[in-house]
């Protein structure tokens, strides 16, 4: 009797990690059945290209990275608009909201996170003009709104809020940026770094206000018309951009034995505690061999690498993640690079910093047990290659030498 060894690979989420995993599997297993599912209506697009799209610096063709036809040619079955609502790891099936059942031999959870909404009275879904910034649909809606809007309020202290502030200024809107903490990227930058970003933002025409949040959103005829902040200030606006972090998409795993903390917990091979179930990308809380701890990243390169590694390991290999992740973006007329580990991932890192205020350059290095593990550069980013090499080398830098690395 003929037996089939044709494996069924099921990948939930078609972002960078899910799509690269599917393609990695296909390169080696030319027979297996590969199903790539997403609750969005689109094949893979580049979230990193969404900010340039808002600034009219990237067209739709540049943002989208795959077509359904390309997936079909590779024998990857892409199912869009297919949210998975439950997984049964004993029966090895996943079920979608419309009741379809997907059996699997190997499962990948690559579902990323969804943005937190603005948690303020008046910020209801019915009110027009309040935007998160995560999906292609968000980007097109914001882009349309910017044609008529005059004054934006941006909320949040991290990259997404920055990208929104930048896009609104680019299109000539007045921008008030509310940061709840004492500075931008409050754990990555120290006071000097925060003051430099403040300076750069103000030169770009952004009114940045710290230590306050939106207390209430006001609307007229279903449209946003202003906010009151927690200090009692009223700010008139016709658009609100929200960058308040993400919540991991793990709800559909709640009735499984898969260990979930903030994300889906894996070992260094991106395997969960349940056999043949893997996780990759933003959603994976993976064992990071470089620090000997679990870690979670939110960068494009990490998601691509994770996808390739998970794909290989779903085929039976034993690869692990050993890259230095880097978040690189503009910062109005300057730029910022954040590499490796920062206090965002691991608290209590030793740090050394250097600010060259006249040239608006800033460097901050992070050490753990005497080894360079991360860094942040603003302005002049020449040092990034050296920092990455030193992180990879994992050599102890004597205390007397650590400060000398700065501006060297
Ligand atoms: C505006 C923006 C700018 C960014 N800029 C940068 C940058 O400059 N540099 C950088 O390194 N990183 C940047 N990032 C972060 C980077 O894009 C992400 O880290 C990366 O895209 C994550 O990929 P992923 O595959 O892990 O998850 P995602 O891309 O989030 O993909 C997960 C997919 O799974 C779907 N999904 C979720 N739940 C389900 C379910 N139950 N059933 C089916 N499908 C589901 C989601 O809708 C989504 O389509 C940016 C992100 C955004 C939003």
Short mmCIF file of C-alpha atoms and ligand atoms in Angstrom, two decimals:
data_model
loop_
_atom_site.label_atom_id
_atom_site.label_comp_id
_atom_site.label_asym_id
_atom_site.label_seq_id
_atom_site.Cartn_x
_atom_site.Cartn_y
_atom_site.Cartn_z
CA UNK A 1 0.00 0.00 0.00
CA UNK A 2 1.37 3.42 -0.95
CA UNK A 3 1.92 5.80 1.98
CA UNK A 4 2.12 9.53 1.57
CA UNK A 5 4.84 11.58 3.25
CA UNK A 6 3.51 14.83 1.84
CA UNK A 7 3.67 17.20 4.78
CA UNK A 8 1.08 19.87 5.54
CA UNK A 9 2.61 23.16 6.66
CA UNK A 10 0.22 25.74 8.05
CA UNK A 11 1.46 29.30 8.59
CA UNK A 12 -0.79 31.76 10.39
CA UNK A 13 0.15 35.33 9.45
CA UNK A 14 1.63 36.42 6.12
CA UNK A 15 3.88 39.25 7.27
CA UNK A 16 7.63 39.05 6.73
CA UNK A 17 8.07 36.11 9.09
CA UNK A 18 5.21 33.97 7.75
CA UNK A 19 5.95 34.67 4.09
CA UNK A 20 9.71 34.06 4.34
CA UNK A 21 9.07 30.86 6.30
CA UNK A 22 6.72 29.60 3.58
CA UNK A 23 9.24 30.37 0.85
CA UNK A 24 12.09 28.76 2.78
CA UNK A 25 10.06 25.58 3.18
CA UNK A 26 9.18 25.50 -0.50
CA UNK A 27 12.83 25.72 -1.59
CA UNK A 28 13.55 22.37 0.04
CA UNK A 29 10.22 20.58 0.21
CA UNK A 30 8.87 20.81 -3.32
CA UNK A 31 5.97 18.42 -2.60
CA UNK A 32 4.57 19.58 0.74
CA UNK A 33 1.26 21.42 1.06
CA UNK A 34 1.95 24.97 2.24
CA UNK A 35 -0.96 27.13 3.38
CA UNK A 36 -0.32 30.75 4.32
CA UNK A 37 -3.22 32.48 6.07
CA UNK A 38 -3.95 36.08 6.91
CA UNK A 39 -6.86 38.05 8.28
CA UNK A 40 -5.81 40.96 6.06
CA UNK A 41 -6.97 41.22 2.44
CA UNK A 42 -3.43 41.46 0.99
CA UNK A 43 -0.32 39.45 0.18
CA UNK A 44 2.95 40.56 1.85
CA UNK A 45 3.64 44.27 1.93
CA UNK A 46 6.48 46.14 3.56
CA UNK A 47 5.40 47.86 6.75
CA UNK A 48 8.73 49.72 6.80
CA UNK A 49 7.69 51.37 3.52
CA UNK A 50 4.42 52.70 4.96
CA UNK A 51 6.02 55.90 6.38
CA UNK A 52 7.64 56.75 3.00
CA UNK A 53 4.26 56.03 1.38
CA UNK A 54 2.66 58.61 3.70
CA UNK A 55 5.31 61.12 2.62
CA UNK A 56 4.65 60.32 -1.07
CA UNK A 57 8.17 58.90 -1.33
CA UNK A 58 7.04 55.33 -2.09
CA UNK A 59 4.20 54.29 -4.35
CA UNK A 60 1.95 51.30 -3.83
CA UNK A 61 4.09 49.18 -6.19
CA UNK A 62 7.10 49.71 -3.93
CA UNK A 63 5.17 48.87 -0.78
CA UNK A 64 3.76 45.56 -1.98
CA UNK A 65 6.36 42.79 -2.08
CA UNK A 66 4.36 39.80 -3.31
CA UNK A 67 1.37 39.08 -5.53
CA UNK A 68 -1.10 36.20 -5.20
CA UNK A 69 0.20 34.96 -8.58
CA UNK A 70 3.79 34.73 -7.25
CA UNK A 71 2.58 32.61 -4.36
CA UNK A 72 0.57 30.42 -6.74
CA UNK A 73 3.63 29.92 -8.97
CA UNK A 74 5.57 28.66 -5.97
CA UNK A 75 2.75 26.37 -4.92
CA UNK A 76 2.04 28.36 -1.77
CA UNK A 77 -1.68 28.55 -1.08
CA UNK A 78 -2.39 32.08 0.18
CA UNK A 79 -5.75 32.58 1.88
CA UNK A 80 -6.57 36.21 2.67
CA UNK A 81 -9.44 37.44 4.89
CA UNK A 82 -9.09 34.24 6.90
CA UNK A 83 -8.74 34.96 10.61
CA UNK A 84 -7.87 31.91 12.68
CA UNK A 85 -9.93 31.80 15.86
CA UNK A 86 -8.75 28.56 17.47
CA UNK A 87 -6.08 25.87 17.36
CA UNK A 88 -6.37 22.31 18.63
CA UNK A 89 -2.85 20.96 19.05
CA UNK A 90 -4.02 17.44 19.99
CA UNK A 91 -5.99 17.05 16.75
CA UNK A 92 -3.49 19.26 14.89
CA UNK A 93 -6.07 21.57 13.31
CA UNK A 94 -6.69 25.31 13.17
CA UNK A 95 -10.16 26.77 12.61
CA UNK A 96 -11.04 30.06 10.93
CA UNK A 97 -13.84 32.46 11.82
CA UNK A 98 -15.97 31.14 8.96
CA UNK A 99 -15.62 27.54 10.20
CA UNK A 100 -12.96 26.24 7.80
CA UNK A 101 -10.74 23.61 9.39
CA UNK A 102 -7.06 23.43 8.46
CA UNK A 103 -5.17 20.26 9.41
CA UNK A 104 -1.39 20.52 9.81
CA UNK A 105 1.75 18.51 10.45
CA UNK A 106 3.82 21.64 11.21
CA UNK A 107 2.32 24.91 12.42
CA UNK A 108 3.85 28.38 12.49
CA UNK A 109 2.38 31.23 14.54
CA UNK A 110 3.54 34.44 12.86
CA UNK A 111 0.71 36.76 13.78
CA UNK A 112 2.59 39.86 14.99
CA UNK A 113 0.75 42.47 17.04
CA UNK A 114 -2.18 44.83 16.61
CA UNK A 115 -2.01 48.48 17.65
CA UNK A 116 -3.54 49.69 20.89
CA UNK A 117 -6.40 52.12 20.33
CA UNK A 118 -6.49 55.53 21.98
CA UNK A 119 -7.89 54.81 25.46
CA UNK A 120 -9.73 58.10 25.96
CA UNK A 121 -13.41 58.99 26.33
CA UNK A 122 -14.79 60.12 23.00
CA UNK A 123 -12.30 58.05 20.96
CA UNK A 124 -14.91 55.65 19.63
CA UNK A 125 -14.66 53.72 16.34
CA UNK A 126 -17.53 55.80 14.92
CA UNK A 127 -15.54 59.06 15.15
CA UNK A 128 -13.70 59.90 11.92
CA UNK A 129 -10.14 61.17 12.03
CA UNK A 130 -8.46 58.92 14.64
CA UNK A 131 -5.83 56.61 13.19
CA UNK A 132 -3.49 53.87 14.30
CA UNK A 133 -0.64 53.16 11.91
CA UNK A 134 0.00 49.48 11.32
CA UNK A 135 -1.74 48.32 8.16
CA UNK A 136 -1.88 49.30 4.51
CA UNK A 137 -5.50 50.33 5.06
CA UNK A 138 -4.40 52.69 7.85
CA UNK A 139 -1.79 54.23 5.56
CA UNK A 140 -4.22 54.91 2.71
CA UNK A 141 -6.82 56.34 5.09
CA UNK A 142 -4.27 58.67 6.75
CA UNK A 143 -2.90 59.72 3.36
CA UNK A 144 -6.40 60.71 2.21
CA UNK A 145 -7.11 62.61 5.41
CA UNK A 146 -3.92 64.65 5.08
CA UNK A 147 -5.23 66.26 1.89
CA UNK A 148 -7.74 68.26 3.91
CA UNK A 149 -6.58 68.20 7.56
CA UNK A 150 -4.90 71.25 9.09
CA UNK A 151 -3.90 70.35 12.62
CA UNK A 152 -2.79 66.95 13.91
CA UNK A 153 -2.38 65.68 17.43
CA UNK A 154 0.04 62.77 17.67
CA UNK A 155 0.10 60.54 20.74
CA UNK A 156 2.93 58.23 21.84
CA UNK A 157 6.61 58.21 22.67
CA UNK A 158 8.06 55.77 20.19
CA UNK A 159 8.75 55.17 16.48
CA UNK A 160 5.18 54.99 15.16
CA UNK A 161 4.26 58.29 16.81
CA UNK A 162 7.41 59.84 15.33
CA UNK A 163 6.55 58.53 11.83
CA UNK A 164 3.09 60.06 12.09
CA UNK A 165 4.42 63.42 13.33
CA UNK A 166 6.92 63.47 10.47
CA UNK A 167 4.30 62.61 7.83
CA UNK A 168 1.87 65.26 9.07
CA UNK A 169 4.59 67.93 9.08
CA UNK A 170 5.72 66.81 5.63
CA UNK A 171 2.25 67.64 4.32
CA UNK A 172 2.20 71.02 6.05
CA UNK A 173 -0.11 70.25 8.97
CA UNK A 174 0.45 71.89 12.35
CA UNK A 175 1.51 69.12 14.71
CA UNK A 176 1.16 68.83 18.48
CA UNK A 177 2.92 65.69 19.72
CA UNK A 178 1.92 64.44 23.16
CA UNK A 179 4.48 62.18 24.86
CA UNK A 180 3.37 60.78 28.21
CA UNK A 181 6.93 60.15 29.46
CA UNK A 182 9.81 62.60 29.90
CA UNK A 183 11.24 62.10 26.38
CA UNK A 184 11.11 60.17 23.10
CA UNK A 185 12.20 56.48 23.53
CA UNK A 186 12.49 57.10 27.23
CA UNK A 187 14.30 53.84 28.00
CA UNK A 188 16.73 53.96 25.07
CA UNK A 189 17.78 57.62 25.35
CA UNK A 190 19.02 59.44 28.42
CA UNK A 191 18.13 63.05 29.18
CA UNK A 192 20.69 64.45 26.72
CA UNK A 193 19.42 62.22 23.92
CA UNK A 194 15.84 63.21 24.70
CA UNK A 195 16.76 66.91 24.62
CA UNK A 196 18.44 66.44 21.24
CA UNK A 197 15.35 64.77 19.76
CA UNK A 198 13.24 67.56 21.22
CA UNK A 199 15.51 70.08 19.50
CA UNK A 200 15.36 68.22 16.17
CA UNK A 201 11.55 67.93 16.39
CA UNK A 202 11.05 71.60 17.25
CA UNK A 203 13.30 72.67 14.38
CA UNK A 204 11.01 70.63 12.13
CA UNK A 205 8.09 72.67 13.46
CA UNK A 206 6.57 70.11 15.83
CA UNK A 207 5.19 71.28 19.17
CA UNK A 208 6.24 68.46 21.51
CA UNK A 209 4.61 68.31 24.94
CA UNK A 210 5.72 65.88 27.63
CA UNK A 211 4.07 64.39 30.69
CA UNK A 212 0.51 64.54 29.40
CA UNK A 213 -1.99 62.28 27.68
CA UNK A 214 -5.28 62.68 25.91
CA UNK A 215 -7.98 62.89 28.57
CA UNK A 216 -10.88 63.33 26.15
CA UNK A 217 -11.53 63.49 22.43
CA UNK A 218 -14.07 65.97 21.13
CA UNK A 219 -15.98 65.60 17.91
CA UNK A 220 -18.44 67.52 15.79
CA UNK A 221 -20.72 65.87 13.21
CA UNK A 222 -18.86 62.60 13.67
CA UNK A 223 -15.45 64.21 12.98
CA UNK A 224 -12.62 64.81 15.43
CA UNK A 225 -12.38 68.50 16.34
CA UNK A 226 -10.05 68.53 19.35
CA UNK A 227 -8.68 66.93 22.47
CA UNK A 228 -8.33 67.91 26.09
CA UNK A 229 -5.12 66.66 27.63
CA UNK A 230 -4.57 65.50 31.20
CA UNK A 231 -3.12 68.93 32.10
CA UNK A 232 -6.42 70.53 31.09
CA UNK A 233 -5.21 72.09 27.81
CA UNK A 234 -7.62 72.12 24.92
CA UNK A 235 -6.00 71.47 21.55
CA UNK A 236 -8.06 71.95 18.41
CA UNK A 237 -7.30 69.33 15.75
CA UNK A 238 -8.93 67.54 12.85
CA UNK A 239 -6.81 64.38 12.89
CA UNK A 240 -5.27 62.25 15.66
CA UNK A 241 -2.39 59.83 15.03
CA UNK A 242 -2.00 57.12 17.65
CA UNK A 243 1.25 55.24 18.33
CA UNK A 244 0.68 53.57 21.69
CA UNK A 245 2.32 50.20 21.19
CA UNK A 246 0.87 46.86 20.18
CA UNK A 247 -0.85 43.87 21.74
CA UNK A 248 0.28 40.49 20.49
CA UNK A 249 -2.16 38.46 18.39
CA UNK A 250 -2.28 35.35 20.56
CA UNK A 251 -5.95 35.15 21.58
CA UNK A 252 -6.65 32.18 19.32
CA UNK A 253 -4.13 30.10 21.29
CA UNK A 254 -5.91 30.47 24.62
CA UNK A 255 -7.32 26.92 24.73
CA UNK A 256 -4.01 25.30 23.80
CA UNK A 257 -1.14 24.13 26.01
CA UNK A 258 1.22 26.47 24.11
CA UNK A 259 3.08 28.70 26.57
CA UNK A 260 2.21 32.35 26.00
CA UNK A 261 3.53 35.24 28.07
CA UNK A 262 3.64 38.62 26.32
CA UNK A 263 4.30 36.64 23.12
CA UNK A 264 4.50 32.98 22.18
CA UNK A 265 7.41 31.48 24.10
CA UNK A 266 9.95 29.49 22.09
CA UNK A 267 13.42 28.03 22.48
CA UNK A 268 16.34 29.22 20.36
CA UNK A 269 15.06 27.11 17.43
CA UNK A 270 11.74 28.97 17.52
CA UNK A 271 9.96 25.81 18.69
CA UNK A 272 7.18 26.23 21.24
CA UNK A 273 6.70 23.77 24.10
CA UNK A 274 4.25 21.83 21.89
CA UNK A 275 5.85 19.53 19.30
CA UNK A 276 5.76 20.77 15.70
CA UNK A 277 4.42 24.19 16.64
CA UNK A 278 6.75 27.12 15.98
CA UNK A 279 6.53 30.91 16.37
CA UNK A 280 8.41 33.69 14.55
CA UNK A 281 8.65 37.44 14.13
CA UNK A 282 7.21 40.08 16.44
CA UNK A 283 4.98 37.57 18.23
CA UNK A 284 7.83 35.22 19.22
CA UNK A 285 9.25 35.56 22.70
CA UNK A 286 12.32 33.53 21.76
CA UNK A 287 15.34 32.32 23.68
CA UNK A 288 18.07 34.69 22.54
CA UNK A 289 21.42 32.91 22.74
CA UNK A 290 23.29 36.22 22.62
CA UNK A 291 21.97 37.19 26.07
CA UNK A 292 20.94 33.84 27.49
CA UNK A 293 17.43 35.19 28.09
CA UNK A 294 14.06 35.29 26.35
CA UNK A 295 13.68 38.30 24.14
CA UNK A 296 11.14 39.87 21.79
CA UNK A 297 11.86 42.15 18.84
CA UNK A 298 9.79 44.43 16.66
CA UNK A 299 11.98 44.89 13.63
CA UNK A 300 11.62 43.95 10.00
CA UNK A 301 15.04 42.27 9.70
CA UNK A 302 14.40 40.17 12.76
CA UNK A 303 11.09 39.02 11.29
CA UNK A 304 12.72 38.09 7.98
CA UNK A 305 15.49 36.16 9.77
CA UNK A 306 13.01 34.46 12.08
CA UNK A 307 10.91 33.44 9.08
CA UNK A 308 13.90 31.84 7.37
CA UNK A 309 15.01 30.07 10.55
CA UNK A 310 11.53 28.83 11.45
CA UNK A 311 11.02 27.60 7.89
CA UNK A 312 14.31 25.66 7.99
CA UNK A 313 13.52 24.17 11.39
CA UNK A 314 10.01 23.17 10.30
CA UNK A 315 11.86 21.11 7.68
CA UNK A 316 13.87 19.43 10.44
CA UNK A 317 17.00 21.60 10.61
CA UNK A 318 18.35 23.08 13.87
CA UNK A 319 19.09 26.75 13.17
CA UNK A 320 18.99 29.53 15.68
CA UNK A 321 18.79 33.30 15.59
CA UNK A 322 22.12 34.99 16.11
CA UNK A 323 21.81 38.36 14.33
CA UNK A 324 22.11 41.80 15.81
CA UNK A 325 18.74 43.45 15.21
CA UNK A 326 18.72 47.06 14.12
CA UNK A 327 15.91 49.60 13.94
CA UNK A 328 16.83 52.35 11.54
CA UNK A 329 14.69 55.28 10.62
CA UNK A 330 14.83 58.97 9.87
CA UNK A 331 14.33 61.56 12.58
CA UNK A 332 13.05 64.64 10.74
CA UNK A 333 16.21 66.03 9.12
CA UNK A 334 18.40 63.67 11.17
CA UNK A 335 18.34 59.89 11.64
CA UNK A 336 18.47 57.28 14.36
CA UNK A 337 19.82 53.74 14.62
CA UNK A 338 19.09 51.46 17.56
CA UNK A 339 21.07 48.22 17.57
CA UNK A 340 21.11 45.09 19.67
CA UNK A 341 19.83 45.17 23.22
CA UNK A 342 18.64 48.26 25.03
CA UNK A 343 16.89 48.77 28.37
CA UNK A 344 13.71 48.33 26.32
CA UNK A 345 14.48 44.57 26.20
CA UNK A 346 16.70 44.10 29.26
CA UNK A 347 16.59 46.44 32.25
CA UNK A 348 19.71 47.46 34.19
CA UNK A 349 22.21 47.59 31.35
CA UNK A 350 25.29 49.69 32.01
CA UNK A 351 25.39 52.67 29.65
CA UNK A 352 27.84 55.28 28.37
CA UNK A 353 26.77 58.26 26.32
CA UNK A 354 28.19 61.20 24.45
CA UNK A 355 26.39 64.25 23.07
CA UNK A 356 27.96 66.62 20.58
CA UNK A 357 25.29 69.32 20.82
CA UNK A 358 26.57 71.75 18.11
CA UNK A 359 26.69 69.02 15.46
CA UNK A 360 23.59 67.32 16.88
CA UNK A 361 25.25 63.90 17.15
CA UNK A 362 24.53 61.50 19.97
CA UNK A 363 25.89 58.10 20.90
CA UNK A 364 24.84 55.74 23.65
CA UNK A 365 26.33 52.29 24.26
CA UNK A 366 24.89 49.49 26.40
CA UNK A 367 26.97 46.88 28.21
CA UNK A 368 26.02 43.67 29.98
CA UNK A 369 28.64 41.85 32.06
CA UNK A 370 31.29 44.04 30.45
CA UNK A 371 30.30 43.13 26.88
CA UNK A 372 28.90 45.63 24.40
CA UNK A 373 25.34 44.42 23.70
CA UNK A 374 23.63 47.42 22.11
CA UNK A 375 23.79 51.02 21.05
CA UNK A 376 21.89 54.04 19.82
CA UNK A 377 23.17 56.65 17.37
CA UNK A 378 21.51 59.90 16.34
CA UNK A 379 22.87 62.05 13.52
CA UNK A 380 26.25 60.65 12.52
CA UNK A 381 25.75 56.88 12.18
CA UNK A 382 29.24 55.95 10.90
CA UNK A 383 29.89 53.99 14.06
CA UNK A 384 27.10 51.48 13.44
CA UNK A 385 29.24 48.87 11.66
CA UNK A 386 31.82 48.92 14.42
CA UNK A 387 29.16 48.60 17.11
CA UNK A 388 27.59 45.61 15.36
CA UNK A 389 30.98 43.93 14.94
CA UNK A 390 31.78 44.47 18.61
CA UNK A 391 28.40 43.11 19.71
CA UNK A 392 29.00 40.01 17.58
CA UNK A 393 32.55 39.58 18.90
CA UNK A 394 31.19 39.33 22.46
CA UNK A 395 34.49 40.33 24.00
CA UNK A 396 34.66 41.96 27.39
CA UNK A 397 35.68 45.62 27.17
CA UNK A 398 37.63 46.70 30.28
CA UNK A 399 35.77 49.38 32.23
CA UNK A 400 38.52 51.92 31.60
CA UNK A 401 38.05 51.48 27.81
CA UNK A 402 34.23 51.61 27.59
CA UNK A 403 33.82 55.37 27.57
CA UNK A 404 36.67 55.70 25.06
CA UNK A 405 34.64 53.85 22.43
CA UNK A 406 32.41 56.91 22.18
CA UNK A 407 33.21 59.41 19.45
CA UNK A 408 36.28 57.30 18.68
C1 LIG B 1 4.34 51.85 10.21
C2 LIG B 1 5.45 50.90 10.59
C3 LIG B 1 6.78 51.26 10.37
C4 LIG B 1 7.79 50.39 10.72
N1 LIG B 1 9.08 50.76 10.48
C5 LIG B 1 10.08 49.91 10.78
C6 LIG B 1 11.44 50.26 10.49
O1 LIG B 1 11.74 51.36 10.01
N2 LIG B 1 12.41 49.35 10.76
C7 LIG B 1 12.09 48.12 11.30
O2 LIG B 1 13.02 47.30 11.51
N3 LIG B 1 10.82 47.77 11.60
C8 LIG B 1 9.81 48.62 11.35
N4 LIG B 1 8.52 48.27 11.64
C9 LIG B 1 8.27 46.98 12.31
C10 LIG B 1 8.23 45.82 11.31
O3 LIG B 1 7.47 46.19 10.22
C11 LIG B 1 7.68 44.58 12.01
O4 LIG B 1 8.59 44.21 13.03
C12 LIG B 1 7.47 43.40 11.06
O5 LIG B 1 6.77 43.78 9.92
C13 LIG B 1 6.75 42.27 11.78
O6 LIG B 1 6.56 41.19 10.91
P1 LIG B 1 5.78 39.89 11.42
O7 LIG B 1 5.78 38.94 10.27
O8 LIG B 1 6.35 39.42 12.69
O9 LIG B 1 4.30 40.36 11.77
P2 LIG B 1 3.23 41.22 10.96
O10 LIG B 1 3.85 41.98 9.85
O11 LIG B 1 2.49 41.97 11.99
O12 LIG B 1 2.31 40.12 10.28
C14 LIG B 1 1.37 39.37 11.00
C15 LIG B 1 0.17 39.12 10.13
O13 LIG B 1 -0.69 38.15 10.76
C16 LIG B 1 -2.03 38.60 10.68
N5 LIG B 1 -2.81 37.98 11.75
C17 LIG B 1 -2.84 38.31 13.06
N6 LIG B 1 -3.68 37.49 13.73
C18 LIG B 1 -4.18 36.62 12.83
C19 LIG B 1 -5.10 35.53 12.92
N7 LIG B 1 -5.66 35.17 14.08
N8 LIG B 1 -5.41 34.84 11.79
C20 LIG B 1 -4.83 35.19 10.60
N9 LIG B 1 -3.96 36.22 10.46
C21 LIG B 1 -3.63 36.91 11.56
C22 LIG B 1 -1.88 40.12 10.85
O14 LIG B 1 -3.02 40.82 10.46
C23 LIG B 1 -0.69 40.38 9.93
O15 LIG B 1 -1.08 40.47 8.60
C24 LIG B 1 7.48 49.14 11.31
C25 LIG B 1 6.14 48.77 11.54
C26 LIG B 1 5.13 49.65 11.18
C27 LIG B 1 3.69 49.24 11.43
#
